[in-house]
Amino acid sequence: RMSAFVILCAVLAPAAVHAVEKKPQPAKEAPAPIKTDKSGNVSMQASRDFATKQFSLFDSDKDGNFTMKEYRVPLDAVAKARKEKNSSADEKAIKDSFTRMDNDQDGKISKIEYLSDADLRFKAMDANKDGLVSPQEVAALQKKLIDAHKKATK
C-alpha cells in the first residue's frame, strides 16, 4: 500500500563524487516497511524512523556517513532486480539528489544531513500540512515525478 512512499524515499535520496577505498557491500536486508496508521497515513516520526533505517542501509561501511559509491549499491540493485538500466535522466537525478543532501559539500552524507533531507521530503509530500502523508498525497507526488521524468527523457 505504501510501497510508492518507500520507493519514493529511496529514489529521492542522494548522489556525489568521492569514492571509498573499500568496496561497499550490498545490505543483506532491506529496512522493514514504513509504519502506517489504519488509514495508510505516515506520520513524521514513522518517516524519520524509516529514514534512519535507510541511512543504515546506505552506510554500508558503518562509518557514520555514506558516499556516492555506497549510495549506488542499493539503487543499482533495485534497477538490476527490475532488469532495467538507469537512464541518463535517472543518473542526473541521483547526482542532483546527492548534491542537494550534501550540505557541507564534503562528498559524504552524514546521518544529520540525511534525516534533515528526509524531513524536508516529508513536508513536501504533506500537501495539506496535517502532519501526515496519505496514500493520496504519495500518489499525487509520484504522478508529478513520473510526468517530470517522462518530460526529461523526451
CSV table of N, CA and C in Angstrom, one decimal:
chain,number,residue,atom,x,y,z
A,1,ARG,N,0.8,-1.2,0.0
A,1,ARG,CA,0.0,0.0,0.0
A,1,ARG,C,0.9,1.2,0.0
A,2,MET,N,1.9,1.3,0.8
A,2,MET,CA,2.8,2.4,0.9
A,2,MET,C,4.1,2.2,0.1
A,3,SER,N,4.1,1.2,-0.7
A,3,SER,CA,5.4,0.9,-1.4
A,3,SER,C,5.8,2.1,-2.3
A,4,ALA,N,4.9,2.9,-2.8
A,4,ALA,CA,5.2,4.1,-3.6
A,4,ALA,C,6.0,5.0,-2.7
A,5,PHE,N,5.6,5.2,-1.4
A,5,PHE,CA,6.3,6.0,-0.5
A,5,PHE,C,7.7,5.5,-0.2
A,6,VAL,N,7.9,4.2,-0.1
A,6,VAL,CA,9.2,3.6,0.2
A,6,VAL,C,10.1,3.8,-1.0
A,7,ILE,N,9.6,3.5,-2.2
A,7,ILE,CA,10.3,3.7,-3.4
A,7,ILE,C,10.7,5.2,-3.6
A,8,LEU,N,9.7,6.1,-3.3
A,8,LEU,CA,10.0,7.5,-3.5
A,8,LEU,C,11.1,8.0,-2.5
A,9,CYS,N,11.1,7.5,-1.3
A,9,CYS,CA,12.1,7.8,-0.4
A,9,CYS,C,13.5,7.4,-0.9
A,10,ALA,N,13.6,6.2,-1.4
A,10,ALA,CA,14.8,5.7,-1.9
A,10,ALA,C,15.3,6.4,-3.1
A,11,VAL,N,14.4,6.7,-4.0
A,11,VAL,CA,14.7,7.4,-5.3
A,11,VAL,C,15.1,8.8,-5.1
A,12,LEU,N,14.5,9.5,-4.1
A,12,LEU,CA,14.8,10.9,-3.9
A,12,LEU,C,16.0,11.1,-3.0
A,13,ALA,N,16.6,10.0,-2.5
A,13,ALA,CA,17.8,10.1,-1.7
A,13,ALA,C,19.0,10.6,-2.6
A,14,PRO,N,20.3,10.6,-2.1
A,14,PRO,CA,21.4,11.3,-2.7
A,14,PRO,C,22.3,10.7,-3.7
A,15,ALA,N,23.4,11.5,-4.1
A,15,ALA,CA,24.5,11.1,-5.0
A,15,ALA,C,25.6,12.1,-5.1
A,16,ALA,N,26.9,11.8,-5.1
A,16,ALA,CA,28.0,12.8,-5.2
A,16,ALA,C,29.3,12.3,-5.9
A,17,VAL,N,30.5,12.6,-5.4
A,17,VAL,CA,31.6,12.3,-6.3
A,17,VAL,C,32.8,11.6,-5.7
A,18,HIS,N,32.9,11.5,-4.4
A,18,HIS,CA,34.1,10.9,-3.8
A,18,HIS,C,33.9,9.4,-3.7
A,19,ALA,N,34.9,8.6,-4.0
A,19,ALA,CA,34.8,7.1,-3.9
A,19,ALA,C,35.4,6.7,-2.6
A,20,VAL,N,35.1,5.5,-2.2
A,20,VAL,CA,35.6,5.0,-1.0
A,20,VAL,C,36.7,4.0,-1.3
A,21,GLU,N,37.6,3.8,-0.4
A,21,GLU,CA,38.7,2.8,-0.6
A,21,GLU,C,38.1,1.4,-0.6
A,22,LYS,N,37.3,1.1,0.3
A,22,LYS,CA,36.7,-0.3,0.4
A,22,LYS,C,35.5,-0.3,-0.5
A,23,LYS,N,35.3,-1.5,-1.1
A,23,LYS,CA,34.1,-1.6,-2.0
A,23,LYS,C,32.9,-1.8,-1.1
A,24,PRO,N,31.9,-0.9,-1.3
A,24,PRO,CA,30.7,-1.1,-0.5
A,24,PRO,C,30.0,-2.4,-0.7
A,25,GLN,N,29.5,-3.0,0.3
A,25,GLN,CA,28.8,-4.3,0.2
A,25,GLN,C,27.3,-4.0,0.2
A,26,PRO,N,26.5,-4.7,-0.6
A,26,PRO,CA,25.0,-4.5,-0.5
A,26,PRO,C,24.5,-5.0,0.8
A,27,ALA,N,23.5,-4.3,1.3
A,27,ALA,CA,22.9,-4.7,2.6
A,27,ALA,C,22.2,-6.1,2.4
A,28,LYS,N,22.3,-6.8,3.5
A,28,LYS,CA,21.7,-8.2,3.5
A,28,LYS,C,20.2,-8.1,3.5
A,29,GLU,N,19.6,-7.1,4.2
A,29,GLU,CA,18.2,-7.0,4.3
A,29,GLU,C,17.8,-5.5,4.1
A,30,ALA,N,16.6,-5.4,3.4
A,30,ALA,CA,16.0,-4.1,3.3
A,30,ALA,C,15.3,-3.7,4.6
A,31,PRO,N,15.2,-2.4,4.8
A,31,PRO,CA,14.5,-2.0,6.0
A,31,PRO,C,13.1,-2.5,6.0
A,32,ALA,N,12.5,-2.7,7.2
A,32,ALA,CA,11.1,-3.1,7.3
A,32,ALA,C,10.2,-2.0,6.7
A,33,PRO,N,9.1,-2.4,6.2
A,33,PRO,CA,8.2,-1.4,5.6
A,33,PRO,C,7.9,-0.3,6.6
A,34,ILE,N,7.6,0.9,6.0
A,34,ILE,CA,7.3,2.1,6.9
A,34,ILE,C,6.0,1.8,7.6
A,35,LYS,N,5.9,2.3,8.8
A,35,LYS,CA,4.7,2.1,9.6
A,35,LYS,C,3.7,3.1,9.2
A,36,THR,N,2.5,2.6,9.1
A,36,THR,CA,1.3,3.5,8.8
A,36,THR,C,0.2,3.3,9.8
A,37,ASP,N,-0.7,4.3,9.9
A,37,ASP,CA,-1.9,4.1,10.7
A,37,ASP,C,-2.9,3.3,10.0
A,38,LYS,N,-4.1,3.1,10.5
A,38,LYS,CA,-5.1,2.2,9.9
A,38,LYS,C,-5.6,2.7,8.5
A,39,SER,N,-5.4,4.0,8.3
A,39,SER,CA,-5.8,4.6,7.0
A,39,SER,C,-4.7,4.6,6.0
A,40,GLY,N,-3.5,4.1,6.4
A,40,GLY,CA,-2.4,4.1,5.5
A,40,GLY,C,-1.6,5.4,5.5
A,41,ASN,N,-1.9,6.3,6.5
A,41,ASN,CA,-1.1,7.5,6.6
A,41,ASN,C,0.2,7.3,7.3
A,42,VAL,N,1.2,8.1,6.9
A,42,VAL,CA,2.5,8.0,7.5
A,42,VAL,C,2.8,9.3,8.3
A,43,SER,N,3.2,9.1,9.6
A,43,SER,CA,3.5,10.3,10.4
A,43,SER,C,4.9,10.7,10.2
A,44,MET,N,5.3,11.9,10.7
A,44,MET,CA,6.6,12.4,10.6
A,44,MET,C,7.6,11.5,11.3
A,45,GLN,N,7.2,11.0,12.5
A,45,GLN,CA,8.0,10.1,13.3
A,45,GLN,C,8.3,8.8,12.6
A,46,ALA,N,7.2,8.2,12.0
A,46,ALA,CA,7.4,7.0,11.2
A,46,ALA,C,8.3,7.2,10.0
A,47,SER,N,8.2,8.3,9.4
A,47,SER,CA,9.1,8.7,8.3
A,47,SER,C,10.5,8.8,8.7
A,48,ARG,N,10.7,9.4,9.8
A,48,ARG,CA,12.1,9.6,10.4
A,48,ARG,C,12.7,8.3,10.8
A,49,ASP,N,11.8,7.4,11.4
A,49,ASP,CA,12.3,6.1,11.8
A,49,ASP,C,12.7,5.3,10.6
A,50,PHE,N,11.9,5.4,9.5
A,50,PHE,CA,12.3,4.7,8.3
A,50,PHE,C,13.5,5.2,7.7
A,51,ALA,N,13.7,6.6,7.7
A,51,ALA,CA,14.9,7.2,7.1
A,51,ALA,C,16.1,6.8,7.9
A,52,THR,N,16.0,6.6,9.2
A,52,THR,CA,17.1,6.1,10.0
A,52,THR,C,17.5,4.7,9.5
A,53,LYS,N,16.6,3.9,9.3
A,53,LYS,CA,16.9,2.5,8.8
A,53,LYS,C,17.5,2.6,7.4
A,54,GLN,N,16.9,3.5,6.5
A,54,GLN,CA,17.5,3.6,5.2
A,54,GLN,C,19.0,4.1,5.3
A,55,PHE,N,19.2,5.0,6.2
A,55,PHE,CA,20.6,5.5,6.3
A,55,PHE,C,21.5,4.4,6.6
A,56,SER,N,21.1,3.5,7.5
A,56,SER,CA,22.0,2.3,7.8
A,56,SER,C,22.2,1.4,6.6
A,57,LEU,N,21.2,1.4,5.8
A,57,LEU,CA,21.3,0.6,4.5
A,57,LEU,C,22.4,1.2,3.6
A,58,PHE,N,22.3,2.5,3.4
A,58,PHE,CA,23.3,3.2,2.6
A,58,PHE,C,24.7,3.3,3.2
A,59,ASP,N,24.8,3.4,4.5
A,59,ASP,CA,26.1,3.5,5.2
A,59,ASP,C,26.7,2.1,5.3
A,60,SER,N,27.1,1.5,4.2
A,60,SER,CA,27.5,0.1,4.2
A,60,SER,C,28.7,-0.2,5.0
A,61,ASP,N,29.6,0.8,5.1
A,61,ASP,CA,30.9,0.5,5.9
A,61,ASP,C,30.7,1.0,7.4
A,62,LYS,N,29.5,1.5,7.7
A,62,LYS,CA,29.2,1.8,9.1
A,62,LYS,C,30.1,2.9,9.7
A,63,ASP,N,30.6,3.8,8.9
A,63,ASP,CA,31.4,4.9,9.4
A,63,ASP,C,30.7,6.2,9.8
A,64,GLY,N,29.4,6.1,9.7
A,64,GLY,CA,28.6,7.3,10.1
A,64,GLY,C,28.2,8.2,9.0
A,65,ASN,N,28.6,7.9,7.8
A,65,ASN,CA,28.2,8.6,6.6
A,65,ASN,C,28.2,7.7,5.4
A,66,PHE,N,27.7,8.2,4.3
A,66,PHE,CA,27.8,7.4,3.0
A,66,PHE,C,28.2,8.3,1.9
A,67,THR,N,29.0,7.6,1.0
A,67,THR,CA,29.4,8.3,-0.2
A,67,THR,C,28.5,7.9,-1.4
A,68,MET,N,28.8,8.6,-2.5
A,68,MET,CA,28.0,8.2,-3.7
A,68,MET,C,28.2,6.8,-4.0
A,69,LYS,N,29.4,6.2,-3.9
A,69,LYS,CA,29.6,4.8,-4.2
A,69,LYS,C,28.8,3.9,-3.3
A,70,GLU,N,28.7,4.2,-2.0
A,70,GLU,CA,27.9,3.4,-1.2
A,70,GLU,C,26.4,3.6,-1.5
A,71,TYR,N,26.0,4.8,-1.8
A,71,TYR,CA,24.6,5.1,-2.2
A,71,TYR,C,24.2,4.3,-3.4
A,72,ARG,N,25.1,4.1,-4.3
A,72,ARG,CA,24.7,3.5,-5.6
A,72,ARG,C,24.4,2.0,-5.4
A,73,VAL,N,25.0,1.4,-4.4
A,73,VAL,CA,24.9,-0.1,-4.3
A,73,VAL,C,23.4,-0.5,-4.2
A,74,PRO,N,22.6,0.0,-3.3
A,74,PRO,CA,21.2,-0.4,-3.2
A,74,PRO,C,20.4,0.1,-4.4
A,75,LEU,N,20.7,1.3,-4.9
A,75,LEU,CA,19.9,1.8,-6.1
A,75,LEU,C,20.2,1.0,-7.3
A,76,ASP,N,21.4,0.6,-7.5
A,76,ASP,CA,21.8,-0.2,-8.7
A,76,ASP,C,21.2,-1.6,-8.5
A,77,ALA,N,21.1,-2.1,-7.3
A,77,ALA,CA,20.5,-3.4,-7.1
A,77,ALA,C,19.0,-3.4,-7.4
A,78,VAL,N,18.3,-2.3,-7.1
A,78,VAL,CA,16.9,-2.2,-7.4
A,78,VAL,C,16.7,-2.2,-9.0
A,79,ALA,N,17.6,-1.4,-9.6
A,79,ALA,CA,17.5,-1.3,-11.1
A,79,ALA,C,17.8,-2.7,-11.7
A,80,LYS,N,18.8,-3.4,-11.2
A,80,LYS,CA,19.1,-4.7,-11.7
A,80,LYS,C,18.0,-5.7,-11.4
A,81,ALA,N,17.3,-5.6,-10.3
A,81,ALA,CA,16.2,-6.5,-9.9
A,81,ALA,C,15.1,-6.3,-10.9
A,82,ARG,N,14.9,-5.1,-11.3
A,82,ARG,CA,13.8,-4.7,-12.3
A,82,ARG,C,14.3,-5.0,-13.7
A,83,LYS,N,15.5,-5.5,-13.9
A,83,LYS,CA,16.1,-5.7,-15.2
A,83,LYS,C,16.0,-4.4,-16.0
A,84,GLU,N,16.4,-3.3,-15.4
A,84,GLU,CA,16.4,-2.0,-16.0
A,84,GLU,C,17.8,-1.4,-15.9
A,85,LYS,N,18.1,-0.5,-16.7
A,85,LYS,CA,19.3,0.3,-16.6
A,85,LYS,C,18.9,1.7,-16.3
A,86,ASN,N,19.6,2.4,-15.4
A,86,ASN,CA,19.3,3.8,-15.2
A,86,ASN,C,19.5,4.6,-16.4
A,87,SER,N,18.5,5.4,-16.8
A,87,SER,CA,18.7,6.3,-17.9
A,87,SER,C,19.6,7.5,-17.5
A,88,SER,N,20.0,8.3,-18.5
A,88,SER,CA,20.8,9.5,-18.2
A,88,SER,C,20.0,10.4,-17.3
A,89,ALA,N,18.7,10.5,-17.4
A,89,ALA,CA,17.9,11.3,-16.6
A,89,ALA,C,17.9,10.8,-15.1
A,90,ASP,N,17.8,9.5,-15.0
A,90,ASP,CA,17.9,8.8,-13.7
A,90,ASP,C,19.3,9.2,-13.0
A,91,GLU,N,20.3,9.0,-13.8
A,91,GLU,CA,21.7,9.3,-13.3
A,91,GLU,C,21.8,10.8,-12.8
A,92,LYS,N,21.3,11.7,-13.6
A,92,LYS,CA,21.3,13.1,-13.2
A,92,LYS,C,20.5,13.3,-11.9
A,93,ALA,N,19.3,12.7,-11.8
A,93,ALA,CA,18.5,12.8,-10.6
A,93,ALA,C,19.2,12.3,-9.4
A,94,ILE,N,19.9,11.2,-9.5
A,94,ILE,CA,20.7,10.6,-8.4
A,94,ILE,C,21.8,11.6,-8.0
A,95,LYS,N,22.5,12.1,-8.9
A,95,LYS,CA,23.6,13.0,-8.6
A,95,LYS,C,23.1,14.3,-8.0
A,96,ASP,N,22.0,14.8,-8.6
A,96,ASP,CA,21.4,16.1,-8.1
A,96,ASP,C,20.9,15.9,-6.7
A,97,SER,N,20.3,14.7,-6.4
A,97,SER,CA,19.8,14.4,-5.1
A,97,SER,C,20.9,14.4,-4.1
A,98,PHE,N,22.0,13.7,-4.4
A,98,PHE,CA,23.1,13.6,-3.5
A,98,PHE,C,23.7,15.0,-3.2
A,99,THR,N,23.9,15.7,-4.3
A,99,THR,CA,24.5,17.1,-4.1
A,99,THR,C,23.5,17.9,-3.2
A,100,ARG,N,22.2,17.8,-3.4
A,100,ARG,CA,21.3,18.6,-2.6
A,100,ARG,C,21.4,18.2,-1.1
A,101,MET,N,21.6,16.9,-0.8
A,101,MET,CA,21.7,16.5,0.6
A,101,MET,C,23.0,16.8,1.2
A,102,ASP,N,24.1,16.9,0.4
A,102,ASP,CA,25.4,17.1,0.9
A,102,ASP,C,25.6,18.6,1.3
A,103,ASN,N,25.0,19.0,2.4
A,103,ASN,CA,25.0,20.4,2.8
A,103,ASN,C,26.4,21.0,2.9
A,104,ASP,N,27.3,20.2,3.4
A,104,ASP,CA,28.7,20.8,3.6
A,104,ASP,C,29.6,20.5,2.4
A,105,GLN,N,29.1,19.9,1.4
A,105,GLN,CA,29.8,19.6,0.2
A,105,GLN,C,31.1,18.9,0.4
A,106,ASP,N,31.1,17.9,1.3
A,106,ASP,CA,32.3,17.1,1.5
A,106,ASP,C,32.3,15.8,0.8
A,107,GLY,N,31.3,15.5,0.0
A,107,GLY,CA,31.2,14.3,-0.8
A,107,GLY,C,30.7,13.1,0.0
A,108,LYS,N,30.2,13.4,1.2
A,108,LYS,CA,29.6,12.4,2.1
A,108,LYS,C,28.3,12.9,2.7
A,109,ILE,N,27.4,12.0,2.9
A,109,ILE,CA,26.1,12.3,3.5
A,109,ILE,C,26.1,11.8,5.0
A,110,SER,N,26.1,12.7,5.9
A,110,SER,CA,26.0,12.3,7.3
A,110,SER,C,24.6,11.9,7.7
A,111,LYS,N,24.4,11.3,8.8
A,111,LYS,CA,23.1,11.0,9.3
A,111,LYS,C,22.2,12.2,9.5
A,112,ILE,N,22.8,13.3,10.0
A,112,ILE,CA,22.1,14.5,10.2
A,112,ILE,C,21.7,15.1,8.9
A,113,GLU,N,22.5,15.1,7.9
A,113,GLU,CA,22.2,15.6,6.6
A,113,GLU,C,21.0,14.8,6.0
A,114,TYR,N,21.1,13.4,6.1
A,114,TYR,CA,20.1,12.5,5.5
A,114,TYR,C,18.8,12.7,6.2
A,115,LEU,N,18.8,12.8,7.5
A,115,LEU,CA,17.5,12.9,8.2
A,115,LEU,C,16.9,14.3,8.0
A,116,SER,N,17.7,15.3,7.9
A,116,SER,CA,17.2,16.6,7.6
A,116,SER,C,16.5,16.7,6.2
A,117,ASP,N,17.1,16.0,5.2
A,117,ASP,CA,16.6,15.9,3.9
A,117,ASP,C,15.3,15.1,3.9
A,118,ALA,N,15.3,14.0,4.7
A,118,ALA,CA,14.1,13.2,4.8
A,118,ALA,C,12.9,14.0,5.4
A,119,ASP,N,13.2,14.8,6.3
A,119,ASP,CA,12.2,15.7,6.9
A,119,ASP,C,11.6,16.7,5.9
A,120,LEU,N,12.5,17.2,5.1
A,120,LEU,CA,12.1,18.2,4.0
A,120,LEU,C,11.2,17.5,3.0
A,121,ARG,N,11.6,16.2,2.6
A,121,ARG,CA,10.8,15.4,1.7
A,121,ARG,C,9.5,15.1,2.2
A,122,PHE,N,9.4,14.8,3.5
A,122,PHE,CA,8.1,14.5,4.2
A,122,PHE,C,7.2,15.7,4.1
A,123,LYS,N,7.8,16.9,4.5
A,123,LYS,CA,7.0,18.1,4.4
A,123,LYS,C,6.5,18.5,3.0
A,124,ALA,N,7.3,18.2,2.0
A,124,ALA,CA,6.9,18.4,0.7
A,124,ALA,C,5.8,17.5,0.2
A,125,MET,N,5.8,16.3,0.7
A,125,MET,CA,4.7,15.4,0.4
A,125,MET,C,3.4,15.6,1.1
A,126,ASP,N,3.5,16.3,2.3
A,126,ASP,CA,2.4,16.6,3.1
A,126,ASP,C,1.6,17.8,2.6
A,127,ALA,N,0.9,17.6,1.5
A,127,ALA,CA,0.3,18.7,0.7
A,127,ALA,C,-0.7,19.5,1.6
A,128,ASN,N,-1.4,18.8,2.4
A,128,ASN,CA,-2.4,19.5,3.2
A,128,ASN,C,-1.9,20.0,4.6
A,129,LYS,N,-0.6,19.7,4.8
A,129,LYS,CA,0.1,20.2,6.0
A,129,LYS,C,-0.6,19.7,7.3
A,130,ASP,N,-1.1,18.5,7.3
A,130,ASP,CA,-1.8,18.0,8.6
A,130,ASP,C,-0.8,17.1,9.4
A,131,GLY,N,0.5,17.0,9.0
A,131,GLY,CA,1.4,16.3,9.7
A,131,GLY,C,1.4,14.8,9.4
A,132,LEU,N,0.7,14.4,8.4
A,132,LEU,CA,0.6,13.0,7.9
A,132,LEU,C,0.7,13.0,6.4
A,133,VAL,N,1.3,12.0,5.9
A,133,VAL,CA,1.3,11.8,4.4
A,133,VAL,C,0.4,10.7,4.1
A,134,SER,N,-0.6,11.0,3.3
A,134,SER,CA,-1.6,10.0,3.0
A,134,SER,C,-1.2,9.2,1.7
A,135,PRO,N,-1.8,8.1,1.5
A,135,PRO,CA,-1.6,7.4,0.2
A,135,PRO,C,-1.9,8.3,-1.0
A,136,GLN,N,-2.9,9.1,-0.9
A,136,GLN,CA,-3.3,10.0,-2.0
A,136,GLN,C,-2.2,11.1,-2.2
A,137,GLU,N,-1.6,11.6,-1.2
A,137,GLU,CA,-0.5,12.5,-1.3
A,137,GLU,C,0.7,11.9,-2.0
A,138,VAL,N,1.0,10.7,-1.6
A,138,VAL,CA,2.1,9.9,-2.2
A,138,VAL,C,1.8,9.7,-3.7
A,139,ALA,N,0.6,9.3,-4.0
A,139,ALA,CA,0.2,9.0,-5.4
A,139,ALA,C,0.3,10.3,-6.3
A,140,ALA,N,-0.1,11.4,-5.7
A,140,ALA,CA,-0.1,12.7,-6.4
A,140,ALA,C,1.4,13.1,-6.7
A,141,LEU,N,2.2,13.0,-5.7
A,141,LEU,CA,3.6,13.3,-5.9
A,141,LEU,C,4.3,12.3,-6.9
A,142,GLN,N,4.0,11.1,-6.7
A,142,GLN,CA,4.6,10.1,-7.6
A,142,GLN,C,4.2,10.4,-9.1
A,143,LYS,N,2.9,10.7,-9.3
A,143,LYS,CA,2.5,11.1,-10.7
A,143,LYS,C,3.3,12.3,-11.2
A,144,LYS,N,3.4,13.3,-10.3
A,144,LYS,CA,4.2,14.5,-10.7
A,144,LYS,C,5.6,14.1,-11.1
A,145,LEU,N,6.2,13.3,-10.3
A,145,LEU,CA,7.6,12.9,-10.6
A,145,LEU,C,7.7,12.0,-11.9
A,146,ILE,N,6.8,11.2,-12.1
A,146,ILE,CA,6.8,10.3,-13.3
A,146,ILE,C,6.6,11.2,-14.5
A,147,ASP,N,5.7,12.2,-14.4
A,147,ASP,CA,5.5,13.1,-15.5
A,147,ASP,C,6.7,13.9,-15.8
A,148,ALA,N,7.4,14.4,-14.8
A,148,ALA,CA,8.6,15.2,-14.9
A,148,ALA,C,9.7,14.3,-15.6
A,149,HIS,N,9.8,13.0,-15.1
A,149,HIS,CA,10.8,12.1,-15.7
A,149,HIS,C,10.5,11.9,-17.2
A,150,LYS,N,9.3,11.7,-17.5
A,150,LYS,CA,8.9,11.5,-19.0
A,150,LYS,C,9.3,12.7,-19.8
A,151,LYS,N,9.0,13.9,-19.2
A,151,LYS,CA,9.4,15.1,-19.9
A,151,LYS,C,10.9,15.2,-20.1
A,152,ALA,N,11.6,14.9,-19.1
A,152,ALA,CA,13.1,15.0,-19.1
A,152,ALA,C,13.7,14.0,-20.1
A,153,THR,N,13.1,12.9,-20.3
A,153,THR,CA,13.7,11.8,-21.2
A,153,THR,C,13.1,11.9,-22.6
A,154,LYS,N,12.4,12.9,-22.9
A,154,LYS,CA,11.9,13.0,-24.3
A,154,LYS,C,13.0,13.4,-25.3
